[in-house]
């Protein structure tokens, strides 16, 4: 959780009289302590000897594409695109 972004959200919520609950900060702080590590601040990154390296591989992008396709096809939506799938699971919802 970036402090600058958190502050901006909290300020906007206060200005518009909207209740805000930060669910991430305490959880992430606990996980850092429990795992004895610090967040890199970069999604899907590794820290090696203080150097942050991104791990956005082609496999990652294929996974995101598959998840997005699955979301678009959920509950029988878009049957015209079913021919693009690798596997089609049918069952009672």
XYZ file of C-alpha atoms in Angstrom:
93
model
C 0.000 0.000 0.000
C 1.541 3.268 -1.104
C 1.164 5.846 1.653
C 0.573 8.645 -0.862
C -2.322 6.742 -2.469
C -3.729 5.722 0.903
C -3.701 9.338 2.074
C -5.420 10.476 -1.128
C -8.200 7.912 -0.739
C -8.696 8.731 2.939
C -8.822 12.470 2.166
C -11.340 11.986 -0.653
C -13.520 9.793 1.538
C -13.454 12.353 4.344
C -14.342 15.176 1.944
C -17.296 13.218 0.558
C -18.397 11.819 3.918
C -17.732 8.213 2.855
C -16.517 5.672 5.379
C -13.154 4.126 4.429
C -11.584 0.995 5.862
C -7.957 0.161 5.059
C -7.913 -3.635 4.932
C -4.464 -4.011 3.387
C -1.970 -2.051 5.491
C -2.221 -4.089 8.698
C -2.373 -7.380 6.788
C 0.708 -6.567 4.710
C 2.640 -5.348 7.747
C 1.801 -8.577 9.588
C 2.884 -10.669 6.595
C 6.168 -8.749 6.324
C 6.903 -9.404 9.981
C 5.847 -13.052 9.800
C 7.848 -13.744 6.629
C 10.788 -11.574 7.731
C 10.823 -9.715 4.421
C 9.873 -6.335 3.002
C 7.567 -5.588 0.078
C 9.275 -4.476 -3.096
C 6.498 -2.081 -4.065
C 6.620 -3.548 -7.576
C 3.937 -6.085 -8.545
C 5.290 -9.564 -9.268
C 8.869 -8.589 -8.517
C 11.737 -10.178 -6.662
C 14.387 -8.471 -4.602
C 17.891 -9.895 -4.916
C 20.669 -8.201 -2.965
C 18.606 -5.008 -2.788
C 17.868 -4.954 -6.522
C 14.222 -5.189 -7.583
C 13.586 -7.239 -10.717
C 10.244 -7.584 -12.494
C 8.980 -11.078 -13.240
C 6.355 -10.351 -15.872
C 7.052 -13.315 -18.107
C 5.126 -14.424 -21.184
C 3.554 -17.128 -18.971
C 2.180 -14.431 -16.685
C 0.508 -12.636 -19.579
C -0.950 -15.912 -20.902
C -2.383 -16.585 -17.447
C -3.980 -13.116 -17.307
C -5.430 -13.646 -20.787
C -6.898 -17.018 -19.718
C -8.449 -15.540 -16.580
C -9.957 -12.675 -18.577
C -11.347 -15.097 -21.187
C -12.849 -17.230 -18.393
C -14.463 -14.181 -16.816
C -15.987 -13.145 -20.135
C -17.390 -16.653 -20.747
C -18.770 -17.179 -17.224
C -22.325 -18.545 -16.918
C -22.664 -19.327 -20.610
C -21.907 -15.856 -21.892
C -20.655 -15.312 -25.458
C -21.204 -18.820 -26.913
C -19.904 -17.581 -30.269
C -16.423 -17.394 -28.704
C -16.449 -20.859 -27.113
C -14.567 -22.221 -30.141
C -11.481 -20.321 -28.885
C -11.246 -22.262 -25.612
C -8.821 -25.107 -24.932
C -11.330 -26.920 -22.717
C -15.051 -26.422 -22.116
C -16.526 -27.478 -18.776
C -20.290 -27.911 -18.607
C -22.303 -28.476 -15.475
C -25.258 -27.456 -13.379
C -24.765 -23.994 -11.943
